[in-house]
């Protein structure tokens, strides 16, 4: 029986790997030949907008929106993780936070988009803008950052922390200079992965600030083009299949780069941890 389970696990692994490679290879092959410098660094053009020209405003808008959303979610996500691990002693409060984050993580992205439209665009008066998109995206990736940072902090050797306390060193100083310094590669890796999750989201942006055409954004209070929404428009409106694949290629390239950076940081941290363990 165990051999059947083992064989099934191997077959499943091969199928999953093959499917991932096929998806990436198909999009890269279809999109690569449609890409040139003009496509990357020019604005959309053509009688039907997007049929010609490029996607530079969408690239800048996506990076702009993702960067701001990750700053917002990182501040609250890391702060909540530090509070739950080092300051909160009430298990009930810890469970409440876990339930809240799990509920947020389970909310459909289109519902988050509707929330952003109702609260940020209309009620708070931000209008359709990069700020509205960024805040909505930050809510989406907040659980991702907080849960994983909390796990990284819990894996820290608490004997070092207690030794620091016994020497009379303040808790805030210990957390800032010892714990966070040691966990920094993991935290950066988590934030980088959150970036790759955020930059590919479409539904939260449709209602909050994504537009079909705009110049390169110069203010967070203005709407902007973003890559996933531009790809959605190109495909659903039948504007240009070649440009759609090229846009998908650029988007996947950015996501893949972010994931590779995250993996690289993780490997460096693991290597450092292994070296420190060997020295001990």
PDB file of C-alpha atoms in Angstrom, residues 41-212:
ATOM      1  CA  UNK A  41       8.633  52.145 -22.867  1.00  0.00           C
ATOM      2  CA  UNK A  42       5.750  53.717 -24.823  1.00  0.00           C
ATOM      3  CA  UNK A  43       2.100  54.543 -24.145  1.00  0.00           C
ATOM      4  CA  UNK A  44      -0.867  52.624 -25.613  1.00  0.00           C
ATOM      5  CA  UNK A  45      -1.804  53.795 -29.113  1.00  0.00           C
ATOM      6  CA  UNK A  46      -3.986  52.903 -32.083  1.00  0.00           C
ATOM      7  CA  UNK A  47      -7.506  53.681 -33.269  1.00  0.00           C
ATOM      8  CA  UNK A  48      -8.599  51.052 -30.769  1.00  0.00           C
ATOM      9  CA  UNK A  49      -6.463  51.991 -27.779  1.00  0.00           C
ATOM     10  CA  UNK A  50      -4.045  49.206 -26.883  1.00  0.00           C
ATOM     11  CA  UNK A  51      -3.894  47.654 -30.349  1.00  0.00           C
ATOM     12  CA  UNK A  52      -0.600  49.457 -30.906  1.00  0.00           C
ATOM     13  CA  UNK A  53       1.956  51.175 -28.713  1.00  0.00           C
ATOM     14  CA  UNK A  54       3.122  49.899 -25.357  1.00  0.00           C
ATOM     15  CA  UNK A  55       2.379  49.440 -21.674  1.00  0.00           C
ATOM     16  CA  UNK A  56       4.828  51.719 -19.866  1.00  0.00           C
ATOM     17  CA  UNK A  57       2.140  53.571 -17.815  1.00  0.00           C
ATOM     18  CA  UNK A  58       0.717  50.187 -16.732  1.00  0.00           C
ATOM     19  CA  UNK A  59       4.150  48.941 -15.623  1.00  0.00           C
ATOM     20  CA  UNK A  60       4.814  52.098 -13.608  1.00  0.00           C
ATOM     21  CA  UNK A  61       1.273  52.079 -12.174  1.00  0.00           C
ATOM     22  CA  UNK A  62       1.573  48.446 -11.057  1.00  0.00           C
ATOM     23  CA  UNK A  63       4.961  49.004  -9.414  1.00  0.00           C
ATOM     24  CA  UNK A  64       3.736  52.229  -7.787  1.00  0.00           C
ATOM     25  CA  UNK A  65       0.553  50.618  -6.421  1.00  0.00           C
ATOM     26  CA  UNK A  66       2.291  47.444  -5.246  1.00  0.00           C
ATOM     27  CA  UNK A  67       5.085  49.358  -3.523  1.00  0.00           C
ATOM     28  CA  UNK A  68       2.672  51.556  -1.546  1.00  0.00           C
ATOM     29  CA  UNK A  69       0.399  48.632  -0.627  1.00  0.00           C
ATOM     30  CA  UNK A  70       3.369  46.638   0.682  1.00  0.00           C
ATOM     31  CA  UNK A  71       4.576  49.576   2.789  1.00  0.00           C
ATOM     32  CA  UNK A  72       1.125  49.905   4.384  1.00  0.00           C
ATOM     33  CA  UNK A  73       0.596  46.174   4.951  1.00  0.00           C
ATOM     34  CA  UNK A  74       4.180  45.669   6.186  1.00  0.00           C
ATOM     35  CA  UNK A  75       3.816  48.351   8.856  1.00  0.00           C
ATOM     36  CA  UNK A  76       0.613  46.840  10.255  1.00  0.00           C
ATOM     37  CA  UNK A  77       1.538  43.204   9.572  1.00  0.00           C
ATOM     38  CA  UNK A  78       4.960  43.310  11.235  1.00  0.00           C
ATOM     39  CA  UNK A  79       3.658  45.429  14.138  1.00  0.00           C
ATOM     40  CA  UNK A  80       0.792  43.015  14.836  1.00  0.00           C
ATOM     41  CA  UNK A  81       3.167  40.030  14.657  1.00  0.00           C
ATOM     42  CA  UNK A  82       5.574  41.640  17.147  1.00  0.00           C
ATOM     43  CA  UNK A  83       2.696  42.462  19.491  1.00  0.00           C
ATOM     44  CA  UNK A  84       1.252  38.941  19.377  1.00  0.00           C
ATOM     45  CA  UNK A  85       4.608  37.196  19.881  1.00  0.00           C
ATOM     46  CA  UNK A  86       6.328  39.424  22.458  1.00  0.00           C
ATOM     47  CA  UNK A  87       3.746  41.599  24.205  1.00  0.00           C
ATOM     48  CA  UNK A  88       0.410  39.815  24.233  1.00  0.00           C
ATOM     49  CA  UNK A  89       0.050  37.197  26.965  1.00  0.00           C
ATOM     50  CA  UNK A  90      -3.683  36.660  26.509  1.00  0.00           C
ATOM     51  CA  UNK A  91      -4.351  33.530  24.457  1.00  0.00           C
ATOM     52  CA  UNK A  92      -7.916  34.677  23.743  1.00  0.00           C
ATOM     53  CA  UNK A  93      -6.696  37.874  22.051  1.00  0.00           C
ATOM     54  CA  UNK A  94      -4.191  35.825  20.073  1.00  0.00           C
ATOM     55  CA  UNK A  95      -6.982  33.562  18.843  1.00  0.00           C
ATOM     56  CA  UNK A  96      -9.138  36.578  17.948  1.00  0.00           C
ATOM     57  CA  UNK A  97      -6.339  38.007  15.801  1.00  0.00           C
ATOM     58  CA  UNK A  98      -5.850  34.629  14.107  1.00  0.00           C
ATOM     59  CA  UNK A  99      -9.568  34.391  13.307  1.00  0.00           C
ATOM     60  CA  UNK A 100      -9.638  37.959  11.945  1.00  0.00           C
ATOM     61  CA  UNK A 101      -6.646  37.363   9.674  1.00  0.00           C
ATOM     62  CA  UNK A 102      -8.056  34.042   8.461  1.00  0.00           C
ATOM     63  CA  UNK A 103     -11.382  35.728   7.675  1.00  0.00           C
ATOM     64  CA  UNK A 104      -9.653  38.533   5.754  1.00  0.00           C
ATOM     65  CA  UNK A 105      -7.585  35.973   3.838  1.00  0.00           C
ATOM     66  CA  UNK A 106     -10.791  34.139   2.900  1.00  0.00           C
ATOM     67  CA  UNK A 107     -12.657  37.184   1.569  1.00  0.00           C
ATOM     68  CA  UNK A 108     -13.016  37.053  -2.243  1.00  0.00           C
ATOM     69  CA  UNK A 109     -10.878  39.721  -3.888  1.00  0.00           C
ATOM     70  CA  UNK A 110     -13.889  41.121  -5.772  1.00  0.00           C
ATOM     71  CA  UNK A 111     -15.598  41.750  -2.403  1.00  0.00           C
ATOM     72  CA  UNK A 112     -12.491  43.581  -1.190  1.00  0.00           C
ATOM     73  CA  UNK A 113     -12.720  45.679  -4.341  1.00  0.00           C
ATOM     74  CA  UNK A 114     -16.347  46.537  -3.558  1.00  0.00           C
ATOM     75  CA  UNK A 115     -15.341  47.419   0.012  1.00  0.00           C
ATOM     76  CA  UNK A 116     -12.577  49.681  -1.296  1.00  0.00           C
ATOM     77  CA  UNK A 117     -15.010  51.377  -3.675  1.00  0.00           C
ATOM     78  CA  UNK A 118     -17.672  51.929  -0.989  1.00  0.00           C
ATOM     79  CA  UNK A 119     -15.378  53.050   1.840  1.00  0.00           C
ATOM     80  CA  UNK A 120     -12.292  54.572   0.221  1.00  0.00           C
ATOM     81  CA  UNK A 121     -13.588  55.907  -3.095  1.00  0.00           C
ATOM     82  CA  UNK A 122     -17.017  57.138  -1.984  1.00  0.00           C
ATOM     83  CA  UNK A 123     -17.186  57.503   1.820  1.00  0.00           C
ATOM     84  CA  UNK A 124     -13.641  58.743   2.541  1.00  0.00           C
ATOM     85  CA  UNK A 125     -13.476  60.737  -0.687  1.00  0.00           C
ATOM     86  CA  UNK A 126     -10.171  59.400  -2.021  1.00  0.00           C
ATOM     87  CA  UNK A 127     -11.820  58.850  -5.390  1.00  0.00           C
ATOM     88  CA  UNK A 128     -10.552  56.356  -7.923  1.00  0.00           C
ATOM     89  CA  UNK A 129      -6.839  56.652  -7.311  1.00  0.00           C
ATOM     90  CA  UNK A 130      -3.574  54.856  -6.684  1.00  0.00           C
ATOM     91  CA  UNK A 131      -4.090  55.456  -2.956  1.00  0.00           C
ATOM     92  CA  UNK A 132      -7.466  53.669  -3.001  1.00  0.00           C
ATOM     93  CA  UNK A 133      -5.983  50.759  -4.964  1.00  0.00           C
ATOM     94  CA  UNK A 134      -2.979  50.523  -2.633  1.00  0.00           C
ATOM     95  CA  UNK A 135      -5.022  50.499   0.580  1.00  0.00           C
ATOM     96  CA  UNK A 136      -7.373  47.853  -0.842  1.00  0.00           C
ATOM     97  CA  UNK A 137      -4.430  45.693  -1.906  1.00  0.00           C
ATOM     98  CA  UNK A 138      -2.754  46.166   1.474  1.00  0.00           C
ATOM     99  CA  UNK A 139      -5.846  44.735   3.196  1.00  0.00           C
ATOM    100  CA  UNK A 140      -5.667  41.730   0.869  1.00  0.00           C
ATOM    101  CA  UNK A 141      -2.016  40.903   1.646  1.00  0.00           C
ATOM    102  CA  UNK A 142      -2.047  41.922   5.342  1.00  0.00           C
ATOM    103  CA  UNK A 143      -2.844  38.372   6.596  1.00  0.00           C
ATOM    104  CA  UNK A 144      -0.130  36.927   4.330  1.00  0.00           C
ATOM    105  CA  UNK A 145       2.532  39.160   5.899  1.00  0.00           C
ATOM    106  CA  UNK A 146       1.336  39.064   9.508  1.00  0.00           C
ATOM    107  CA  UNK A 147       0.880  35.275   9.747  1.00  0.00           C
ATOM    108  CA  UNK A 148       4.252  34.496   8.163  1.00  0.00           C
ATOM    109  CA  UNK A 149       6.189  37.135  10.115  1.00  0.00           C
ATOM    110  CA  UNK A 150       4.612  35.812  13.307  1.00  0.00           C
ATOM    111  CA  UNK A 151       5.783  32.306  12.384  1.00  0.00           C
ATOM    112  CA  UNK A 152       9.302  33.596  11.658  1.00  0.00           C
ATOM    113  CA  UNK A 153       9.466  35.387  15.020  1.00  0.00           C
ATOM    114  CA  UNK A 154       8.179  32.327  16.895  1.00  0.00           C
ATOM    115  CA  UNK A 155      11.017  30.274  15.405  1.00  0.00           C
ATOM    116  CA  UNK A 156      13.626  32.573  16.962  1.00  0.00           C
ATOM    117  CA  UNK A 157      15.643  31.074  19.839  1.00  0.00           C
ATOM    118  CA  UNK A 158      13.878  32.453  22.919  1.00  0.00           C
ATOM    119  CA  UNK A 159      16.805  31.463  25.162  1.00  0.00           C
ATOM    120  CA  UNK A 160      18.733  34.350  23.607  1.00  0.00           C
ATOM    121  CA  UNK A 161      15.830  36.691  24.340  1.00  0.00           C
ATOM    122  CA  UNK A 162      15.553  35.555  27.978  1.00  0.00           C
ATOM    123  CA  UNK A 163      19.328  35.920  28.386  1.00  0.00           C
ATOM    124  CA  UNK A 164      19.031  39.473  27.100  1.00  0.00           C
ATOM    125  CA  UNK A 165      16.246  40.210  29.592  1.00  0.00           C
ATOM    126  CA  UNK A 166      18.307  38.750  32.448  1.00  0.00           C
ATOM    127  CA  UNK A 167      21.111  41.199  31.629  1.00  0.00           C
ATOM    128  CA  UNK A 168      18.682  44.067  32.126  1.00  0.00           C
ATOM    129  CA  UNK A 169      18.299  44.936  28.448  1.00  0.00           C
ATOM    130  CA  UNK A 170      14.927  46.456  27.590  1.00  0.00           C
ATOM    131  CA  UNK A 171      12.446  44.361  25.630  1.00  0.00           C
ATOM    132  CA  UNK A 172      12.091  46.984  22.895  1.00  0.00           C
ATOM    133  CA  UNK A 173      15.870  47.122  22.423  1.00  0.00           C
ATOM    134  CA  UNK A 174      16.114  43.308  22.357  1.00  0.00           C
ATOM    135  CA  UNK A 175      13.400  43.053  19.723  1.00  0.00           C
ATOM    136  CA  UNK A 176      14.847  45.837  17.588  1.00  0.00           C
ATOM    137  CA  UNK A 177      18.548  44.980  17.767  1.00  0.00           C
ATOM    138  CA  UNK A 178      18.534  41.191  18.154  1.00  0.00           C
ATOM    139  CA  UNK A 179      15.286  39.596  16.985  1.00  0.00           C
ATOM    140  CA  UNK A 180      14.391  41.809  14.019  1.00  0.00           C
ATOM    141  CA  UNK A 181      18.011  42.037  12.904  1.00  0.00           C
ATOM    142  CA  UNK A 182      18.268  38.244  12.818  1.00  0.00           C
ATOM    143  CA  UNK A 183      14.834  37.762  11.231  1.00  0.00           C
ATOM    144  CA  UNK A 184      15.299  40.545   8.656  1.00  0.00           C
ATOM    145  CA  UNK A 185      16.120  38.251   5.672  1.00  0.00           C
ATOM    146  CA  UNK A 186      12.984  36.199   6.380  1.00  0.00           C
ATOM    147  CA  UNK A 187      10.858  39.335   6.714  1.00  0.00           C
ATOM    148  CA  UNK A 188      12.205  40.800   3.465  1.00  0.00           C
ATOM    149  CA  UNK A 189      11.532  37.461   1.757  1.00  0.00           C
ATOM    150  CA  UNK A 190       7.942  37.483   3.040  1.00  0.00           C
ATOM    151  CA  UNK A 191       7.368  41.068   1.875  1.00  0.00           C
ATOM    152  CA  UNK A 192       8.821  40.223  -1.547  1.00  0.00           C
ATOM    153  CA  UNK A 193       6.428  37.283  -1.894  1.00  0.00           C
ATOM    154  CA  UNK A 194       3.569  39.559  -0.824  1.00  0.00           C
ATOM    155  CA  UNK A 195       4.630  41.908  -3.631  1.00  0.00           C
ATOM    156  CA  UNK A 196       4.280  39.120  -6.186  1.00  0.00           C
ATOM    157  CA  UNK A 197       0.823  38.283  -4.808  1.00  0.00           C
ATOM    158  CA  UNK A 198      -0.237  41.929  -4.861  1.00  0.00           C
ATOM    159  CA  UNK A 199       0.995  42.856  -8.338  1.00  0.00           C
ATOM    160  CA  UNK A 200      -1.092  40.132 -10.000  1.00  0.00           C
ATOM    161  CA  UNK A 201      -4.401  41.037  -8.339  1.00  0.00           C
ATOM    162  CA  UNK A 202      -7.081  42.396 -10.670  1.00  0.00           C
ATOM    163  CA  UNK A 203     -10.450  42.397  -8.913  1.00  0.00           C
ATOM    164  CA  UNK A 204      -9.540  44.803  -6.056  1.00  0.00           C
ATOM    165  CA  UNK A 205      -8.313  47.347  -8.616  1.00  0.00           C
ATOM    166  CA  UNK A 206     -11.261  47.376 -11.026  1.00  0.00           C
ATOM    167  CA  UNK A 207     -13.477  49.403  -8.670  1.00  0.00           C
ATOM    168  CA  UNK A 208     -10.816  51.484  -6.938  1.00  0.00           C
ATOM    169  CA  UNK A 209      -8.651  53.161  -9.554  1.00  0.00           C
ATOM    170  CA  UNK A 210      -7.618  51.048 -12.546  1.00  0.00           C
ATOM    171  CA  UNK A 211      -8.368  52.735 -15.879  1.00  0.00           C
ATOM    172  CA  UNK A 212      -8.077  51.758 -19.540  1.00  0.00           C
TER     173      UNK A 212
END
